[in-house]
Amino acid sequence: MKPILFVLGLSALLSACGTGLFPPVVQNLPDINVVLPTAMAGTPMVIYPKDNQFESNSPLTGVVNSVEISGNLVYTGLGNLSGVGVYVRQDSVGCVDMGTYFSCTGDESANKLNDLSIIKGQPVSVILAGKQLTTAVQKKFGLIGFQINAGNSAAGDKIRVTEVKATVRF
């Protein structure tokens, strides 16, 4: 009888320690919107809208083990963008406040989540994950940014990510 109680106790302890025995939780998030300045591929600038994507009152954010963000990205405007890098930041230190967005021109490689190929006006499925993203959710603060990887943007072009969902694992 004692070995069974030990196994049950161990099972309960492991499930409480983030071993993946709890089912993932899916949470809807606000759309991500950015109005782009004139920029071209090769410009070492990541554009972060000022909207905190991960503001939360949940006390559970501190025990999050991993996060995956999904959604549909659409690029519209006069430019000819065909590729963007997607980044996440937990602050705007070292960036320039441009009014509606932060422009970060330093080394952002530690904040990079993914590279995406895009076609103007056509939705592209986006999946983002990584340590930086999980940390942003845990700290309840994260800015999602974009860098031009291929093509050019014209002033006023827009990137919008809709149907944004976070899949959270404990």
mmCIF file with all atom_site columns, C-alpha atoms in Angstrom:
data_model
loop_
_atom_site.group_PDB
_atom_site.id
_atom_site.type_symbol
_atom_site.label_atom_id
_atom_site.label_alt_id
_atom_site.label_comp_id
_atom_site.label_asym_id
_atom_site.label_entity_id
_atom_site.label_seq_id
_atom_site.pdbx_PDB_ins_code
_atom_site.Cartn_x
_atom_site.Cartn_y
_atom_site.Cartn_z
_atom_site.occupancy
_atom_site.B_iso_or_equiv
_atom_site.pdbx_formal_charge
_atom_site.auth_seq_id
_atom_site.auth_comp_id
_atom_site.auth_asym_id
_atom_site.auth_atom_id
_atom_site.pdbx_PDB_model_num
ATOM 1   C CA . MET A 1 1   ? 0.000  0.000  0.000   1.00 0.00 ? 1   MET A CA 1
ATOM 2   C CA . LYS A 1 2   ? 2.818  2.425  0.839   1.00 0.00 ? 2   LYS A CA 1
ATOM 3   C CA . PRO A 1 3   ? 4.456  2.091  -2.619  1.00 0.00 ? 3   PRO A CA 1
ATOM 4   C CA . ILE A 1 4   ? 1.137  3.045  -4.269  1.00 0.00 ? 4   ILE A CA 1
ATOM 5   C CA . LEU A 1 5   ? 0.816  6.136  -2.079  1.00 0.00 ? 5   LEU A CA 1
ATOM 6   C CA . PHE A 1 6   ? 4.415  7.061  -2.911  1.00 0.00 ? 6   PHE A CA 1
ATOM 7   C CA . VAL A 1 7   ? 3.735  6.721  -6.667  1.00 0.00 ? 7   VAL A CA 1
ATOM 8   C CA . LEU A 1 8   ? 0.527  8.764  -6.389  1.00 0.00 ? 8   LEU A CA 1
ATOM 9   C CA . GLY A 1 9   ? 2.314  11.432 -4.377  1.00 0.00 ? 9   GLY A CA 1
ATOM 10  C CA . LEU A 1 10  ? 5.197  11.518 -6.852  1.00 0.00 ? 10  LEU A CA 1
ATOM 11  C CA . SER A 1 11  ? 2.735  11.776 -9.763  1.00 0.00 ? 11  SER A CA 1
ATOM 12  C CA . ALA A 1 12  ? 0.974  14.713 -8.125  1.00 0.00 ? 12  ALA A CA 1
ATOM 13  C CA . LEU A 1 13  ? 4.295  16.428 -7.418  1.00 0.00 ? 13  LEU A CA 1
ATOM 14  C CA . LEU A 1 14  ? 5.528  15.984 -10.991 1.00 0.00 ? 14  LEU A CA 1
ATOM 15  C CA . SER A 1 15  ? 2.280  17.290 -12.452 1.00 0.00 ? 15  SER A CA 1
ATOM 16  C CA . ALA A 1 16  ? 2.545  20.385 -10.274 1.00 0.00 ? 16  ALA A CA 1
ATOM 17  C CA . CYS A 1 17  ? 6.151  21.028 -11.366 1.00 0.00 ? 17  CYS A CA 1
ATOM 18  C CA . GLY A 1 18  ? 5.422  21.862 -15.000 1.00 0.00 ? 18  GLY A CA 1
ATOM 19  C CA . THR A 1 19  ? 6.127  18.484 -16.559 1.00 0.00 ? 19  THR A CA 1
ATOM 20  C CA . GLY A 1 20  ? 3.385  19.016 -19.120 1.00 0.00 ? 20  GLY A CA 1
ATOM 21  C CA . LEU A 1 21  ? 0.746  16.935 -17.407 1.00 0.00 ? 21  LEU A CA 1
ATOM 22  C CA . PHE A 1 22  ? -1.566 19.956 -17.231 1.00 0.00 ? 22  PHE A CA 1
ATOM 23  C CA . PRO A 1 23  ? -3.318 20.688 -20.530 1.00 0.00 ? 23  PRO A CA 1
ATOM 24  C CA . PRO A 1 24  ? -2.252 23.864 -22.346 1.00 0.00 ? 24  PRO A CA 1
ATOM 25  C CA . VAL A 1 25  ? -4.437 26.950 -21.929 1.00 0.00 ? 25  VAL A CA 1
ATOM 26  C CA . VAL A 1 26  ? -5.391 28.998 -25.009 1.00 0.00 ? 26  VAL A CA 1
ATOM 27  C CA . GLN A 1 27  ? -5.901 32.725 -24.442 1.00 0.00 ? 27  GLN A CA 1
ATOM 28  C CA . ASN A 1 28  ? -7.073 35.312 -26.990 1.00 0.00 ? 28  ASN A CA 1
ATOM 29  C CA . LEU A 1 29  ? -4.809 38.364 -27.242 1.00 0.00 ? 29  LEU A CA 1
ATOM 30  C CA . PRO A 1 30  ? -5.374 41.774 -28.841 1.00 0.00 ? 30  PRO A CA 1
ATOM 31  C CA . ASP A 1 31  ? -4.475 42.264 -32.492 1.00 0.00 ? 31  ASP A CA 1
ATOM 32  C CA . ILE A 1 32  ? -0.967 43.515 -33.211 1.00 0.00 ? 32  ILE A CA 1
ATOM 33  C CA . ASN A 1 33  ? -0.945 46.643 -35.385 1.00 0.00 ? 33  ASN A CA 1
ATOM 34  C CA . VAL A 1 34  ? 1.999  48.651 -36.658 1.00 0.00 ? 34  VAL A CA 1
ATOM 35  C CA . VAL A 1 35  ? 2.134  51.555 -39.078 1.00 0.00 ? 35  VAL A CA 1
ATOM 36  C CA . LEU A 1 36  ? 5.489  51.383 -40.817 1.00 0.00 ? 36  LEU A CA 1
ATOM 37  C CA . PRO A 1 37  ? 7.806  54.230 -41.708 1.00 0.00 ? 37  PRO A CA 1
ATOM 38  C CA . THR A 1 38  ? 9.680  54.290 -45.003 1.00 0.00 ? 38  THR A CA 1
ATOM 39  C CA . ALA A 1 39  ? 12.295 51.570 -44.667 1.00 0.00 ? 39  ALA A CA 1
ATOM 40  C CA . MET A 1 40  ? 14.120 49.055 -46.800 1.00 0.00 ? 40  MET A CA 1
ATOM 41  C CA . ALA A 1 41  ? 15.655 45.649 -46.407 1.00 0.00 ? 41  ALA A CA 1
ATOM 42  C CA . GLY A 1 42  ? 19.020 45.736 -44.716 1.00 0.00 ? 42  GLY A CA 1
ATOM 43  C CA . THR A 1 43  ? 18.108 48.692 -42.505 1.00 0.00 ? 43  THR A CA 1
ATOM 44  C CA . PRO A 1 44  ? 19.143 47.627 -38.988 1.00 0.00 ? 44  PRO A CA 1
ATOM 45  C CA . MET A 1 45  ? 15.924 48.880 -37.408 1.00 0.00 ? 45  MET A CA 1
ATOM 46  C CA . VAL A 1 46  ? 13.197 46.991 -35.585 1.00 0.00 ? 46  VAL A CA 1
ATOM 47  C CA . ILE A 1 47  ? 9.875  48.823 -35.237 1.00 0.00 ? 47  ILE A CA 1
ATOM 48  C CA . TYR A 1 48  ? 7.986  48.077 -32.009 1.00 0.00 ? 48  TYR A CA 1
ATOM 49  C CA . PRO A 1 49  ? 4.445  49.442 -31.566 1.00 0.00 ? 49  PRO A CA 1
ATOM 50  C CA . LYS A 1 50  ? 4.020  50.781 -28.033 1.00 0.00 ? 50  LYS A CA 1
ATOM 51  C CA . ASP A 1 51  ? 1.201  48.352 -27.171 1.00 0.00 ? 51  ASP A CA 1
ATOM 52  C CA . ASN A 1 52  ? 2.004  45.889 -24.385 1.00 0.00 ? 52  ASN A CA 1
ATOM 53  C CA . GLN A 1 53  ? 0.830  42.554 -25.786 1.00 0.00 ? 53  GLN A CA 1
ATOM 54  C CA . PHE A 1 54  ? 0.985  40.679 -22.494 1.00 0.00 ? 54  PHE A CA 1
ATOM 55  C CA . GLU A 1 55  ? -0.644 42.895 -19.900 1.00 0.00 ? 55  GLU A CA 1
ATOM 56  C CA . SER A 1 56  ? -2.390 40.585 -17.461 1.00 0.00 ? 56  SER A CA 1
ATOM 57  C CA . ASN A 1 57  ? -3.765 40.476 -13.965 1.00 0.00 ? 57  ASN A CA 1
ATOM 58  C CA . SER A 1 58  ? -3.361 36.708 -13.776 1.00 0.00 ? 58  SER A CA 1
ATOM 59  C CA . PRO A 1 59  ? -1.273 35.474 -10.856 1.00 0.00 ? 59  PRO A CA 1
ATOM 60  C CA . LEU A 1 60  ? -0.400 32.392 -12.945 1.00 0.00 ? 60  LEU A CA 1
ATOM 61  C CA . THR A 1 61  ? 1.969  34.169 -15.336 1.00 0.00 ? 61  THR A CA 1
ATOM 62  C CA . GLY A 1 62  ? 4.888  33.497 -12.999 1.00 0.00 ? 62  GLY A CA 1
ATOM 63  C CA . VAL A 1 63  ? 4.499  29.721 -13.358 1.00 0.00 ? 63  VAL A CA 1
ATOM 64  C CA . VAL A 1 64  ? 4.272  29.689 -17.160 1.00 0.00 ? 64  VAL A CA 1
ATOM 65  C CA . ASN A 1 65  ? 6.633  27.080 -18.626 1.00 0.00 ? 65  ASN A CA 1
ATOM 66  C CA . SER A 1 66  ? 6.343  27.998 -22.327 1.00 0.00 ? 66  SER A CA 1
ATOM 67  C CA . VAL A 1 67  ? 4.240  30.130 -24.658 1.00 0.00 ? 67  VAL A CA 1
ATOM 68  C CA . GLU A 1 68  ? 3.386  29.907 -28.341 1.00 0.00 ? 68  GLU A CA 1
ATOM 69  C CA . ILE A 1 69  ? 1.675  32.798 -30.147 1.00 0.00 ? 69  ILE A CA 1
ATOM 70  C CA . SER A 1 70  ? -0.288 32.194 -33.340 1.00 0.00 ? 70  SER A CA 1
ATOM 71  C CA . GLY A 1 71  ? -2.230 34.465 -35.652 1.00 0.00 ? 71  GLY A CA 1
ATOM 72  C CA . ASN A 1 72  ? -2.652 35.729 -39.208 1.00 0.00 ? 72  ASN A CA 1
ATOM 73  C CA . LEU A 1 73  ? -0.334 38.469 -40.487 1.00 0.00 ? 73  LEU A CA 1
ATOM 74  C CA . VAL A 1 74  ? -1.441 40.771 -43.311 1.00 0.00 ? 74  VAL A CA 1
ATOM 75  C CA . TYR A 1 75  ? 0.722  43.470 -44.913 1.00 0.00 ? 75  TYR A CA 1
ATOM 76  C CA . THR A 1 76  ? -1.002 46.340 -46.745 1.00 0.00 ? 76  THR A CA 1
ATOM 77  C CA . GLY A 1 77  ? 0.280  49.544 -48.321 1.00 0.00 ? 77  GLY A CA 1
ATOM 78  C CA . LEU A 1 78  ? 2.232  50.992 -51.207 1.00 0.00 ? 78  LEU A CA 1
ATOM 79  C CA . GLY A 1 79  ? 5.549  49.264 -50.512 1.00 0.00 ? 79  GLY A CA 1
ATOM 80  C CA . ASN A 1 80  ? 6.708  45.895 -51.775 1.00 0.00 ? 80  ASN A CA 1
ATOM 81  C CA . LEU A 1 81  ? 7.581  44.030 -48.582 1.00 0.00 ? 81  LEU A CA 1
ATOM 82  C CA . SER A 1 82  ? 8.149  40.331 -49.056 1.00 0.00 ? 82  SER A CA 1
ATOM 83  C CA . GLY A 1 83  ? 9.882  39.412 -45.797 1.00 0.00 ? 83  GLY A CA 1
ATOM 84  C CA . VAL A 1 84  ? 9.944  40.545 -42.172 1.00 0.00 ? 84  VAL A CA 1
ATOM 85  C CA . GLY A 1 85  ? 11.654 39.478 -38.992 1.00 0.00 ? 85  GLY A CA 1
ATOM 86  C CA . VAL A 1 86  ? 9.513  39.293 -35.855 1.00 0.00 ? 86  VAL A CA 1
ATOM 87  C CA . TYR A 1 87  ? 10.957 40.274 -32.465 1.00 0.00 ? 87  TYR A CA 1
ATOM 88  C CA . VAL A 1 88  ? 9.890  40.654 -28.827 1.00 0.00 ? 88  VAL A CA 1
ATOM 89  C CA . ARG A 1 89  ? 11.245 43.061 -26.200 1.00 0.00 ? 89  ARG A CA 1
ATOM 90  C CA . GLN A 1 90  ? 10.561 43.512 -22.496 1.00 0.00 ? 90  GLN A CA 1
ATOM 91  C CA . ASP A 1 91  ? 11.472 47.218 -22.497 1.00 0.00 ? 91  ASP A CA 1
ATOM 92  C CA . SER A 1 92  ? 12.374 50.117 -24.778 1.00 0.00 ? 92  SER A CA 1
ATOM 93  C CA . VAL A 1 93  ? 15.848 50.803 -23.339 1.00 0.00 ? 93  VAL A CA 1
ATOM 94  C CA . GLY A 1 94  ? 18.205 51.930 -26.107 1.00 0.00 ? 94  GLY A CA 1
ATOM 95  C CA . CYS A 1 95  ? 15.359 52.637 -28.537 1.00 0.00 ? 95  CYS A CA 1
ATOM 96  C CA . VAL A 1 96  ? 14.130 55.946 -29.947 1.00 0.00 ? 96  VAL A CA 1
ATOM 97  C CA . ASP A 1 97  ? 10.548 57.033 -29.198 1.00 0.00 ? 97  ASP A CA 1
ATOM 98  C CA . MET A 1 98  ? 8.982  57.882 -32.566 1.00 0.00 ? 98  MET A CA 1
ATOM 99  C CA . GLY A 1 99  ? 5.520  58.788 -31.229 1.00 0.00 ? 99  GLY A CA 1
ATOM 100 C CA . THR A 1 100 ? 3.441  55.701 -31.996 1.00 0.00 ? 100 THR A CA 1
ATOM 101 C CA . TYR A 1 101 ? 6.332  53.213 -32.027 1.00 0.00 ? 101 TYR A CA 1
ATOM 102 C CA . PHE A 1 102 ? 9.860  52.623 -30.776 1.00 0.00 ? 102 PHE A CA 1
ATOM 103 C CA . SER A 1 103 ? 12.691 52.357 -33.302 1.00 0.00 ? 103 SER A CA 1
ATOM 104 C CA . CYS A 1 104 ? 15.485 50.073 -32.107 1.00 0.00 ? 104 CYS A CA 1
ATOM 105 C CA . THR A 1 105 ? 18.670 50.092 -34.170 1.00 0.00 ? 105 THR A CA 1
ATOM 106 C CA . GLY A 1 106 ? 21.051 48.179 -31.884 1.00 0.00 ? 106 GLY A CA 1
ATOM 107 C CA . ASP A 1 107 ? 21.725 44.454 -31.988 1.00 0.00 ? 107 ASP A CA 1
ATOM 108 C CA . GLU A 1 108 ? 18.278 42.874 -31.629 1.00 0.00 ? 108 GLU A CA 1
ATOM 109 C CA . SER A 1 109 ? 19.348 39.300 -32.416 1.00 0.00 ? 109 SER A CA 1
ATOM 110 C CA . ALA A 1 110 ? 18.618 38.108 -28.851 1.00 0.00 ? 110 ALA A CA 1
ATOM 111 C CA . ASN A 1 111 ? 15.011 39.304 -29.276 1.00 0.00 ? 111 ASN A CA 1
ATOM 112 C CA . LYS A 1 112 ? 14.348 37.580 -32.622 1.00 0.00 ? 112 LYS A CA 1
ATOM 113 C CA . LEU A 1 113 ? 11.464 35.116 -32.786 1.00 0.00 ? 113 LEU A CA 1
ATOM 114 C CA . ASN A 1 114 ? 11.018 34.264 -36.459 1.00 0.00 ? 114 ASN A CA 1
ATOM 115 C CA . ASP A 1 115 ? 11.449 35.287 -40.096 1.00 0.00 ? 115 ASP A CA 1
ATOM 116 C CA . LEU A 1 116 ? 8.371  35.351 -42.327 1.00 0.00 ? 116 LEU A CA 1
ATOM 117 C CA . SER A 1 117 ? 7.806  35.509 -46.063 1.00 0.00 ? 117 SER A CA 1
ATOM 118 C CA . ILE A 1 118 ? 4.805  37.711 -46.842 1.00 0.00 ? 118 ILE A CA 1
ATOM 119 C CA . ILE A 1 119 ? 2.724  38.715 -49.852 1.00 0.00 ? 119 ILE A CA 1
ATOM 120 C CA . LYS A 1 120 ? 0.931  42.056 -49.841 1.00 0.00 ? 120 LYS A CA 1
ATOM 121 C CA . GLY A 1 121 ? -2.753 41.687 -48.977 1.00 0.00 ? 121 GLY A CA 1
ATOM 122 C CA . GLN A 1 122 ? -2.604 37.935 -48.308 1.00 0.00 ? 122 GLN A CA 1
ATOM 123 C CA . PRO A 1 123 ? -2.850 36.508 -44.779 1.00 0.00 ? 123 PRO A CA 1
ATOM 124 C CA . VAL A 1 124 ? 0.141  34.481 -43.618 1.00 0.00 ? 124 VAL A CA 1
ATOM 125 C CA . SER A 1 125 ? -0.114 32.081 -40.708 1.00 0.00 ? 125 SER A CA 1
ATOM 126 C CA . VAL A 1 126 ? 2.290  33.064 -37.930 1.00 0.00 ? 126 VAL A CA 1
ATOM 127 C CA . ILE A 1 127 ? 3.634  30.927 -35.084 1.00 0.00 ? 127 ILE A CA 1
ATOM 128 C CA . LEU A 1 128 ? 6.008  32.531 -32.589 1.00 0.00 ? 128 LEU A CA 1
ATOM 129 C CA . ALA A 1 129 ? 7.798  30.867 -29.691 1.00 0.00 ? 129 ALA A CA 1
ATOM 130 C CA . GLY A 1 130 ? 10.997 31.156 -27.716 1.00 0.00 ? 130 GLY A CA 1
ATOM 131 C CA . LYS A 1 131 ? 12.551 31.957 -24.372 1.00 0.00 ? 131 LYS A CA 1
ATOM 132 C CA . GLN A 1 132 ? 12.212 35.731 -24.832 1.00 0.00 ? 132 GLN A CA 1
ATOM 133 C CA . LEU A 1 133 ? 8.500  35.369 -25.562 1.00 0.00 ? 133 LEU A CA 1
ATOM 134 C CA . THR A 1 134 ? 7.948  33.178 -22.495 1.00 0.00 ? 134 THR A CA 1
ATOM 135 C CA . THR A 1 135 ? 9.848  35.698 -20.345 1.00 0.00 ? 135 THR A CA 1
ATOM 136 C CA . ALA A 1 136 ? 7.677  38.544 -21.679 1.00 0.00 ? 136 ALA A CA 1
ATOM 137 C CA . VAL A 1 137 ? 4.518  36.647 -20.672 1.00 0.00 ? 137 VAL A CA 1
ATOM 138 C CA . GLN A 1 138 ? 5.961  35.809 -17.254 1.00 0.00 ? 138 GLN A CA 1
ATOM 139 C CA . LYS A 1 139 ? 6.798  39.496 -16.671 1.00 0.00 ? 139 LYS A CA 1
ATOM 140 C CA . LYS A 1 140 ? 3.419  40.613 -18.097 1.00 0.00 ? 140 LYS A CA 1
ATOM 141 C CA . PHE A 1 141 ? 5.136  43.006 -20.515 1.00 0.00 ? 141 PHE A CA 1
ATOM 142 C CA . GLY A 1 142 ? 6.196  42.523 -24.115 1.00 0.00 ? 142 GLY A CA 1
ATOM 143 C CA . LEU A 1 143 ? 6.440  44.584 -27.285 1.00 0.00 ? 143 LEU A CA 1
ATOM 144 C CA . ILE A 1 144 ? 6.194  42.698 -30.602 1.00 0.00 ? 144 ILE A CA 1
ATOM 145 C CA . GLY A 1 145 ? 8.290  44.302 -33.349 1.00 0.00 ? 145 GLY A CA 1
ATOM 146 C CA . PHE A 1 146 ? 9.103  43.919 -37.025 1.00 0.00 ? 146 PHE A CA 1
ATOM 147 C CA . GLN A 1 147 ? 12.201 44.393 -39.158 1.00 0.00 ? 147 GLN A CA 1
ATOM 148 C CA . ILE A 1 148 ? 12.175 44.685 -42.952 1.00 0.00 ? 148 ILE A CA 1
ATOM 149 C CA . ASN A 1 149 ? 14.063 41.659 -44.342 1.00 0.00 ? 149 ASN A CA 1
ATOM 150 C CA . ALA A 1 150 ? 13.045 41.808 -48.015 1.00 0.00 ? 150 ALA A CA 1
ATOM 151 C CA . GLY A 1 151 ? 11.525 44.640 -50.045 1.00 0.00 ? 151 GLY A CA 1
ATOM 152 C CA . ASN A 1 152 ? 10.668 48.162 -48.938 1.00 0.00 ? 152 ASN A CA 1
ATOM 153 C CA . SER A 1 153 ? 7.918  49.791 -46.922 1.00 0.00 ? 153 SER A CA 1
ATOM 154 C CA . ALA A 1 154 ? 6.372  53.160 -47.715 1.00 0.00 ? 154 ALA A CA 1
ATOM 155 C CA . ALA A 1 155 ? 5.336  55.567 -44.969 1.00 0.00 ? 155 ALA A CA 1
ATOM 156 C CA . GLY A 1 156 ? 1.906  54.496 -43.728 1.00 0.00 ? 156 GLY A CA 1
ATOM 157 C CA . ASP A 1 157 ? 2.139  50.843 -44.775 1.00 0.00 ? 157 ASP A CA 1
ATOM 158 C CA . LYS A 1 158 ? 0.623  48.525 -42.184 1.00 0.00 ? 158 LYS A CA 1
ATOM 159 C CA . ILE A 1 159 ? 1.308  45.141 -40.671 1.00 0.00 ? 159 ILE A CA 1
ATOM 160 C CA . ARG A 1 160 ? -1.586 43.639 -38.775 1.00 0.00 ? 160 ARG A CA 1
ATOM 161 C CA . VAL A 1 161 ? -1.695 40.337 -36.939 1.00 0.00 ? 161 VAL A CA 1
ATOM 162 C CA . THR A 1 162 ? -5.261 39.211 -36.247 1.00 0.00 ? 162 THR A CA 1
ATOM 163 C CA . GLU A 1 163 ? -6.831 36.238 -34.463 1.00 0.00 ? 163 GLU A CA 1
ATOM 164 C CA . VAL A 1 164 ? -3.905 36.321 -32.030 1.00 0.00 ? 164 VAL A CA 1
ATOM 165 C CA . LYS A 1 165 ? -3.894 33.424 -29.576 1.00 0.00 ? 165 LYS A CA 1
ATOM 166 C CA . ALA A 1 166 ? -1.420 32.418 -26.914 1.00 0.00 ? 166 ALA A CA 1
ATOM 167 C CA . THR A 1 167 ? -1.055 28.744 -26.071 1.00 0.00 ? 167 THR A CA 1
ATOM 168 C CA . VAL A 1 168 ? 0.354  28.624 -22.555 1.00 0.00 ? 168 VAL A CA 1
ATOM 169 C CA . ARG A 1 169 ? 1.894  25.548 -20.962 1.00 0.00 ? 169 ARG A CA 1
ATOM 170 C CA . PHE A 1 170 ? 2.500  25.242 -17.231 1.00 0.00 ? 170 PHE A CA 1
#
